[in-house]
Amino acid sequence: QVQLVESGGGLVQPGGSLRLSCAASGRISSIDVLAWYRQAPGKQRELVAAISRGGSTDYTESVKGRFTISRDNAKNMVDLQMNSLKPEDTAVYYCKANKWSGISLLTYWGQGTQVTVSS
């Protein structure tokens, strides 16, 4: 099992910044991709950003140039730096880990952290 704990959410004004962190614990060996997803009220959960163990990154179009995902394999953490926040970034943000177990790819989710962008 892998446990993921997010932190860093909160209320911020439009144009402001927040940094989300996700700490992984448990059977963390062979964790491949770490990612941040978000889910706004009434909407489906969507991928925000992902980073592979080797450092390759991918972002959804709406956050490119504003958000940066980073990873510390030694500390088993993944962060999401969010700048120039907009009201439409308001959502619950979830950390996700993909882990290989033999030939099976397992998925783990954190409990989520609320981000509210409002004046």
Tab-separated table of N, CA and C in Angstrom:
chain	number	residue	atom	x	y	z
A	1	GLN	N	0.834	-1.200	0.000
A	1	GLN	CA	0.000	0.000	0.000
A	1	GLN	C	0.868	1.249	0.000
A	2	VAL	N	0.355	2.286	-0.625
A	2	VAL	CA	0.996	3.595	-0.633
A	2	VAL	C	0.009	4.592	-0.057
A	3	GLN	N	0.487	5.413	0.863
A	3	GLN	CA	-0.347	6.479	1.424
A	3	GLN	C	0.147	7.815	0.886
A	4	LEU	N	-0.797	8.645	0.482
A	4	LEU	CA	-0.491	9.973	-0.053
A	4	LEU	C	-1.205	11.016	0.796
A	5	VAL	N	-0.482	12.011	1.249
A	5	VAL	CA	-1.060	13.070	2.070
A	5	VAL	C	-0.735	14.414	1.442
A	6	GLU	N	-1.789	15.133	1.056
A	6	GLU	CA	-1.616	16.448	0.448
A	6	GLU	C	-1.671	17.541	1.519
A	7	SER	N	-1.037	18.653	1.212
A	7	SER	CA	-1.098	19.827	2.075
A	7	SER	C	-0.883	21.066	1.222
A	8	GLY	N	-1.246	22.217	1.778
A	8	GLY	CA	-0.947	23.481	1.120
A	8	GLY	C	-2.117	24.182	0.480
A	9	GLY	N	-3.291	23.581	0.518
A	9	GLY	CA	-4.447	24.245	-0.064
A	9	GLY	C	-4.908	25.420	0.778
A	10	GLY	N	-5.864	26.169	0.251
A	10	GLY	CA	-6.399	27.297	1.000
A	10	GLY	C	-7.121	28.275	0.113
A	11	LEU	N	-7.360	29.459	0.664
A	11	LEU	CA	-8.053	30.533	-0.035
A	11	LEU	C	-7.021	31.551	-0.505
A	12	VAL	N	-7.096	31.929	-1.759
A	12	VAL	CA	-6.152	32.898	-2.316
A	12	VAL	C	-6.904	33.805	-3.284
A	13	GLN	N	-6.444	35.038	-3.388
A	13	GLN	CA	-7.069	35.980	-4.322
A	13	GLN	C	-6.616	35.695	-5.752
A	14	PRO	N	-7.422	36.086	-6.730
A	14	PRO	CA	-6.996	35.936	-8.127
A	14	PRO	C	-5.642	36.616	-8.359
A	15	GLY	N	-4.797	35.917	-9.103
A	15	GLY	CA	-3.447	36.417	-9.344
A	15	GLY	C	-2.433	35.965	-8.318
A	16	GLY	N	-2.906	35.366	-7.245
A	16	GLY	CA	-2.016	34.915	-6.190
A	16	GLY	C	-1.387	33.561	-6.484
A	17	SER	N	-0.648	33.069	-5.484
A	17	SER	CA	0.080	31.804	-5.642
A	17	SER	C	-0.179	30.884	-4.461
A	18	LEU	N	-0.088	29.603	-4.725
A	18	LEU	CA	-0.135	28.568	-3.694
A	18	LEU	C	0.818	27.457	-4.100
A	19	ARG	N	1.326	26.774	-3.100
A	19	ARG	CA	2.173	25.610	-3.365
A	19	ARG	C	1.568	24.407	-2.660
A	20	LEU	N	1.218	23.399	-3.433
A	20	LEU	CA	0.694	22.153	-2.886
A	20	LEU	C	1.826	21.145	-2.759
A	21	SER	N	1.775	20.358	-1.703
A	21	SER	CA	2.750	19.295	-1.505
A	21	SER	C	2.035	17.981	-1.266
A	22	CYS	N	2.659	16.908	-1.693
A	22	CYS	CA	2.118	15.568	-1.488
A	22	CYS	C	3.257	14.665	-1.035
A	23	ALA	N	3.070	14.065	0.140
A	23	ALA	CA	4.080	13.166	0.696
A	23	ALA	C	3.606	11.724	0.551
A	24	ALA	N	4.472	10.884	0.007
A	24	ALA	CA	4.160	9.472	-0.173
A	24	ALA	C	4.859	8.645	0.891
A	25	SER	N	4.152	7.655	1.428
A	25	SER	CA	4.741	6.755	2.417
A	25	SER	C	4.194	5.348	2.187
A	26	GLY	N	4.805	4.392	2.871
A	26	GLY	CA	4.392	3.004	2.694
A	26	GLY	C	5.309	2.296	1.706
A	27	ARG	N	4.730	1.462	0.879
A	27	ARG	CA	5.507	0.697	-0.103
A	27	ARG	C	5.764	1.586	-1.324
A	28	ILE	N	6.734	2.468	-1.185
A	28	ILE	CA	6.928	3.516	-2.176
A	28	ILE	C	7.911	3.142	-3.273
A	29	SER	N	8.539	2.005	-3.158
A	29	SER	CA	9.449	1.598	-4.225
A	29	SER	C	8.646	1.352	-5.497
A	30	SER	N	9.252	1.589	-6.605
A	30	SER	CA	8.636	1.379	-7.920
A	30	SER	C	7.485	2.334	-8.207
A	31	ILE	N	7.400	3.459	-7.471
A	31	ILE	CA	6.434	4.488	-7.858
A	31	ILE	C	6.932	5.113	-9.145
A	32	ASP	N	6.080	5.133	-10.157
A	32	ASP	CA	6.481	5.652	-11.459
A	32	ASP	C	6.003	7.088	-11.590
A	33	VAL	N	4.808	7.284	-12.108
A	33	VAL	CA	4.302	8.639	-12.331
A	33	VAL	C	3.599	9.160	-11.074
A	34	LEU	N	3.896	10.404	-10.745
A	34	LEU	CA	3.153	11.145	-9.728
A	34	LEU	C	2.419	12.267	-10.434
A	35	ALA	N	1.205	12.528	-10.006
A	35	ALA	CA	0.402	13.520	-10.721
A	35	ALA	C	-0.523	14.257	-9.778
A	36	TRP	N	-0.953	15.425	-10.235
A	36	TRP	CA	-1.987	16.203	-9.556
A	36	TRP	C	-3.214	16.234	-10.455
A	37	TYR	N	-4.359	15.953	-9.863
A	37	TYR	CA	-5.649	16.073	-10.521
A	37	TYR	C	-6.464	17.100	-9.743
A	38	ARG	N	-7.546	17.556	-10.340
A	38	ARG	CA	-8.467	18.438	-9.625
A	38	ARG	C	-9.893	18.129	-10.048
A	39	GLN	N	-10.787	18.439	-9.129
A	39	GLN	CA	-12.206	18.247	-9.398
A	39	GLN	C	-12.982	19.422	-8.847
A	40	ALA	N	-13.602	20.152	-9.754
A	40	ALA	CA	-14.454	21.278	-9.373
A	40	ALA	C	-15.874	20.769	-9.186
A	41	PRO	N	-16.698	21.500	-8.419
A	41	PRO	CA	-18.081	21.063	-8.188
A	41	PRO	C	-18.825	20.855	-9.505
A	42	GLY	N	-19.462	19.703	-9.624
A	42	GLY	CA	-20.247	19.410	-10.814
A	42	GLY	C	-19.455	19.021	-12.035
A	43	LYS	N	-18.143	18.890	-11.891
A	43	LYS	CA	-17.292	18.555	-13.028
A	43	LYS	C	-16.532	17.258	-12.765
A	44	GLN	N	-16.044	16.667	-13.847
A	44	GLN	CA	-15.247	15.461	-13.703
A	44	GLN	C	-13.839	15.792	-13.222
A	45	ARG	N	-13.225	14.826	-12.584
A	45	ARG	CA	-11.845	14.989	-12.156
A	45	ARG	C	-10.962	15.047	-13.405
A	46	GLU	N	-10.025	15.990	-13.412
A	46	GLU	CA	-9.161	16.163	-14.579
A	46	GLU	C	-7.697	16.209	-14.177
A	47	LEU	N	-6.856	15.747	-15.096
A	47	LEU	CA	-5.424	15.811	-14.879
A	47	LEU	C	-4.959	17.264	-14.962
A	48	VAL	N	-4.156	17.670	-13.990
A	48	VAL	CA	-3.556	19.006	-13.998
A	48	VAL	C	-2.108	18.925	-14.482
A	49	ALA	N	-1.326	18.066	-13.845
A	49	ALA	CA	0.084	17.929	-14.207
A	49	ALA	C	0.585	16.573	-13.743
A	50	ALA	N	1.573	16.061	-14.455
A	50	ALA	CA	2.157	14.765	-14.111
A	50	ALA	C	3.658	14.826	-14.306
A	51	ILE	N	4.362	13.992	-13.537
A	51	ILE	CA	5.819	13.938	-13.655
A	51	ILE	C	6.267	12.496	-13.476
A	52	SER	N	7.131	12.057	-14.376
A	52	SER	CA	7.642	10.695	-14.293
A	52	SER	C	8.801	10.621	-13.313
A	53	ARG	N	9.237	9.412	-13.005
A	53	ARG	CA	10.351	9.245	-12.085
A	53	ARG	C	11.619	9.906	-12.645
A	54	GLY	N	11.716	9.935	-13.957
A	54	GLY	CA	12.876	10.547	-14.591
A	54	GLY	C	12.777	12.046	-14.758
A	55	GLY	N	11.616	12.615	-14.438
A	55	GLY	CA	11.475	14.070	-14.475
A	55	GLY	C	10.717	14.624	-15.662
A	56	SER	N	10.244	13.770	-16.553
A	56	SER	CA	9.442	14.268	-17.669
A	56	SER	C	8.105	14.767	-17.156
A	57	THR	N	7.655	15.904	-17.685
A	57	THR	CA	6.430	16.525	-17.189
A	57	THR	C	5.395	16.697	-18.293
A	58	ASP	N	4.156	16.806	-17.844
A	58	ASP	CA	3.044	17.041	-18.752
A	58	ASP	C	2.026	17.890	-18.008
A	59	TYR	N	1.429	18.851	-18.721
A	59	TYR	CA	0.467	19.769	-18.114
A	59	TYR	C	-0.791	19.861	-18.974
A	60	THR	N	-1.911	20.049	-18.321
A	60	THR	CA	-3.102	20.368	-19.080
A	60	THR	C	-2.956	21.781	-19.625
A	61	GLU	N	-3.562	22.030	-20.771
A	61	GLU	CA	-3.323	23.276	-21.488
A	61	GLU	C	-3.628	24.516	-20.646
A	62	SER	N	-4.667	24.446	-19.836
A	62	SER	CA	-5.120	25.634	-19.113
A	62	SER	C	-4.161	26.098	-18.024
A	63	VAL	N	-3.200	25.265	-17.646
A	63	VAL	CA	-2.271	25.655	-16.571
A	63	VAL	C	-0.849	25.850	-17.065
A	64	LYS	N	-0.610	25.584	-18.328
A	64	LYS	CA	0.741	25.736	-18.866
A	64	LYS	C	1.232	27.175	-18.695
A	65	GLY	N	2.450	27.317	-18.223
A	65	GLY	CA	3.026	28.631	-17.987
A	65	GLY	C	2.678	29.217	-16.636
A	66	ARG	N	1.735	28.613	-15.927
A	66	ARG	CA	1.334	29.111	-14.604
A	66	ARG	C	1.682	28.132	-13.492
A	67	PHE	N	1.563	26.852	-13.769
A	67	PHE	CA	1.805	25.814	-12.757
A	67	PHE	C	3.099	25.079	-13.078
A	68	THR	N	3.786	24.646	-12.024
A	68	THR	CA	4.999	23.857	-12.192
A	68	THR	C	4.957	22.668	-11.244
A	69	ILE	N	5.123	21.474	-11.791
A	69	ILE	CA	5.181	20.274	-10.964
A	69	ILE	C	6.645	19.894	-10.776
A	70	SER	N	6.966	19.470	-9.556
A	70	SER	CA	8.329	19.046	-9.269
A	70	SER	C	8.288	17.854	-8.330
A	71	ARG	N	9.392	17.152	-8.297
A	71	ARG	CA	9.412	15.876	-7.568
A	71	ARG	C	10.762	15.692	-6.893
A	72	ASP	N	10.729	15.182	-5.674
A	72	ASP	CA	11.942	14.843	-4.934
A	72	ASP	C	11.873	13.357	-4.632
A	73	ASN	N	12.579	12.559	-5.426
A	73	ASN	CA	12.509	11.103	-5.251
A	73	ASN	C	13.109	10.663	-3.913
A	74	ALA	N	14.093	11.387	-3.424
A	74	ALA	CA	14.718	11.018	-2.146
A	74	ALA	C	13.750	11.231	-0.980
A	75	LYS	N	12.939	12.271	-1.074
A	75	LYS	CA	11.983	12.578	-0.006
A	75	LYS	C	10.599	12.025	-0.303
A	76	ASN	N	10.437	11.422	-1.482
A	76	ASN	CA	9.137	10.860	-1.877
A	76	ASN	C	8.033	11.902	-1.813
A	77	MET	N	8.314	13.035	-2.417
A	77	MET	CA	7.343	14.118	-2.423
A	77	MET	C	7.169	14.664	-3.829
A	78	VAL	N	5.981	15.179	-4.075
A	78	VAL	CA	5.706	15.880	-5.324
A	78	VAL	C	4.985	17.170	-4.976
A	79	ASP	N	5.425	18.264	-5.564
A	79	ASP	CA	4.862	19.575	-5.309
A	79	ASP	C	4.217	20.138	-6.568
A	80	LEU	N	3.281	21.041	-6.349
A	80	LEU	CA	2.665	21.775	-7.453
A	80	LEU	C	2.694	23.255	-7.095
A	81	GLN	N	3.535	24.005	-7.777
A	81	GLN	CA	3.578	25.448	-7.590
A	81	GLN	C	2.576	26.072	-8.532
A	82	MET	N	1.638	26.815	-7.964
A	82	MET	CA	0.560	27.409	-8.754
A	82	MET	C	0.665	28.924	-8.672
A	83	ASN	N	0.915	29.560	-9.788
A	83	ASN	CA	1.019	31.008	-9.867
A	83	ASN	C	-0.102	31.566	-10.737
A	84	SER	N	-0.316	32.864	-10.621
A	84	SER	CA	-1.337	33.540	-11.433
A	84	SER	C	-2.662	32.805	-11.378
A	85	LEU	N	-3.077	32.484	-10.173
A	85	LEU	CA	-4.287	31.685	-10.010
A	85	LEU	C	-5.524	32.440	-10.461
A	86	LYS	N	-6.460	31.672	-11.011
A	86	LYS	CA	-7.705	32.212	-11.527
A	86	LYS	C	-8.880	31.571	-10.791
A	87	PRO	N	-10.029	32.235	-10.760
A	87	PRO	CA	-11.196	31.624	-10.095
A	87	PRO	C	-11.524	30.235	-10.655
A	88	GLU	N	-11.280	30.018	-11.923
A	88	GLU	CA	-11.580	28.701	-12.508
A	88	GLU	C	-10.603	27.617	-12.069
A	89	ASP	N	-9.572	27.976	-11.322
A	89	ASP	CA	-8.680	26.974	-10.737
A	89	ASP	C	-9.241	26.412	-9.429
A	90	THR	N	-10.334	26.986	-8.965
A	90	THR	CA	-10.958	26.522	-7.732
A	90	THR	C	-11.408	25.078	-7.880
A	91	ALA	N	-10.963	24.227	-6.968
A	91	ALA	CA	-11.271	22.791	-7.036
A	91	ALA	C	-10.651	22.094	-5.832
A	92	VAL	N	-11.007	20.840	-5.665
A	92	VAL	CA	-10.268	19.974	-4.762
A	92	VAL	C	-9.145	19.340	-5.578
A	93	TYR	N	-7.922	19.477	-5.085
A	93	TYR	CA	-6.754	18.953	-5.778
A	93	TYR	C	-6.312	17.650	-5.125
A	94	TYR	N	-6.093	16.647	-5.975
A	94	TYR	CA	-5.729	15.318	-5.511
A	94	TYR	C	-4.358	14.914	-6.047
A	95	CYS	N	-3.602	14.256	-5.227
A	95	CYS	CA	-2.327	13.663	-5.624
A	95	CYS	C	-2.585	12.210	-6.016
A	96	LYS	N	-1.941	11.760	-7.081
A	96	LYS	CA	-2.084	10.388	-7.532
A	96	LYS	C	-0.724	9.783	-7.805
A	97	ALA	N	-0.580	8.517	-7.421
A	97	ALA	CA	0.668	7.794	-7.679
A	97	ALA	C	0.375	6.514	-8.446
A	98	ASN	N	1.182	6.258	-9.451
A	98	ASN	CA	1.134	4.976	-10.155
A	98	ASN	C	2.359	4.166	-9.744
A	99	LYS	N	2.125	2.925	-9.387
A	99	LYS	CA	3.194	2.067	-8.878
A	99	LYS	C	3.122	0.713	-9.555
A	100	TRP	N	4.279	0.252	-10.003
A	100	TRP	CA	4.346	-1.068	-10.606
A	100	TRP	C	4.464	-2.130	-9.521
A	101	SER	N	3.651	-3.171	-9.670
A	101	SER	CA	3.732	-4.346	-8.816
A	101	SER	C	3.775	-5.537	-9.756
A	102	GLY	N	5.001	-5.986	-10.037
A	102	GLY	CA	5.139	-6.999	-11.071
A	102	GLY	C	4.776	-6.391	-12.409
A	103	ILE	N	3.812	-6.972	-13.086
A	103	ILE	CA	3.364	-6.439	-14.373
A	103	ILE	C	2.077	-5.616	-14.216
A	104	SER	N	1.638	-5.454	-12.988
A	104	SER	CA	0.410	-4.701	-12.731
A	104	SER	C	0.749	-3.268	-12.349
A	105	LEU	N	-0.030	-2.337	-12.872
A	105	LEU	CA	0.124	-0.925	-12.515
A	105	LEU	C	-0.974	-0.559	-11.528
A	106	LEU	N	-0.561	-0.218	-10.321
A	106	LEU	CA	-1.515	0.126	-9.267
A	106	LEU	C	-1.622	1.647	-9.153
A	107	THR	N	-2.801	2.112	-8.744
A	107	THR	CA	-3.051	3.549	-8.606
A	107	THR	C	-3.488	3.870	-7.191
A	108	TYR	N	-2.915	4.922	-6.645
A	108	TYR	CA	-3.255	5.377	-5.295
A	108	TYR	C	-3.608	6.859	-5.351
A	109	TRP	N	-4.556	7.262	-4.498
A	109	TRP	CA	-5.016	8.645	-4.434
A	109	TRP	C	-4.865	9.180	-3.014
A	110	GLY	N	-4.591	10.465	-2.925
A	110	GLY	CA	-4.656	11.153	-1.648
A	110	GLY	C	-6.089	11.559	-1.354
A	111	GLN	N	-6.269	12.203	-0.195
A	111	GLN	CA	-7.620	12.559	0.253
A	111	GLN	C	-8.097	13.882	-0.338
A	112	GLY	N	-7.180	14.644	-0.918
A	112	GLY	CA	-7.544	15.905	-1.549
A	112	GLY	C	-7.339	17.104	-0.645
A	113	THR	N	-7.073	18.240	-1.274
A	113	THR	CA	-6.942	19.496	-0.548
A	113	THR	C	-7.666	20.577	-1.343
A	114	GLN	N	-8.438	21.398	-0.638
A	114	GLN	CA	-9.271	22.405	-1.294
A	114	GLN	C	-8.449	23.635	-1.660
A	115	VAL	N	-8.601	24.074	-2.902
A	115	VAL	CA	-8.026	25.337	-3.357
A	115	VAL	C	-9.183	26.229	-3.811
A	116	THR	N	-9.284	27.399	-3.205
A	116	THR	CA	-10.333	28.346	-3.555
A	116	THR	C	-9.688	29.660	-3.983
A	117	VAL	N	-10.000	30.095	-5.200
A	117	VAL	CA	-9.477	31.350	-5.725
A	117	VAL	C	-10.641	32.326	-5.822
A	118	SER	N	-10.617	33.315	-4.958
A	118	SER	CA	-11.734	34.237	-4.892
A	118	SER	C	-11.291	35.542	-4.251
A	119	SER	N	-11.920	36.625	-4.683
A	119	SER	CA	-11.641	37.924	-4.072
A	119	SER	C	-12.652	38.218	-2.967
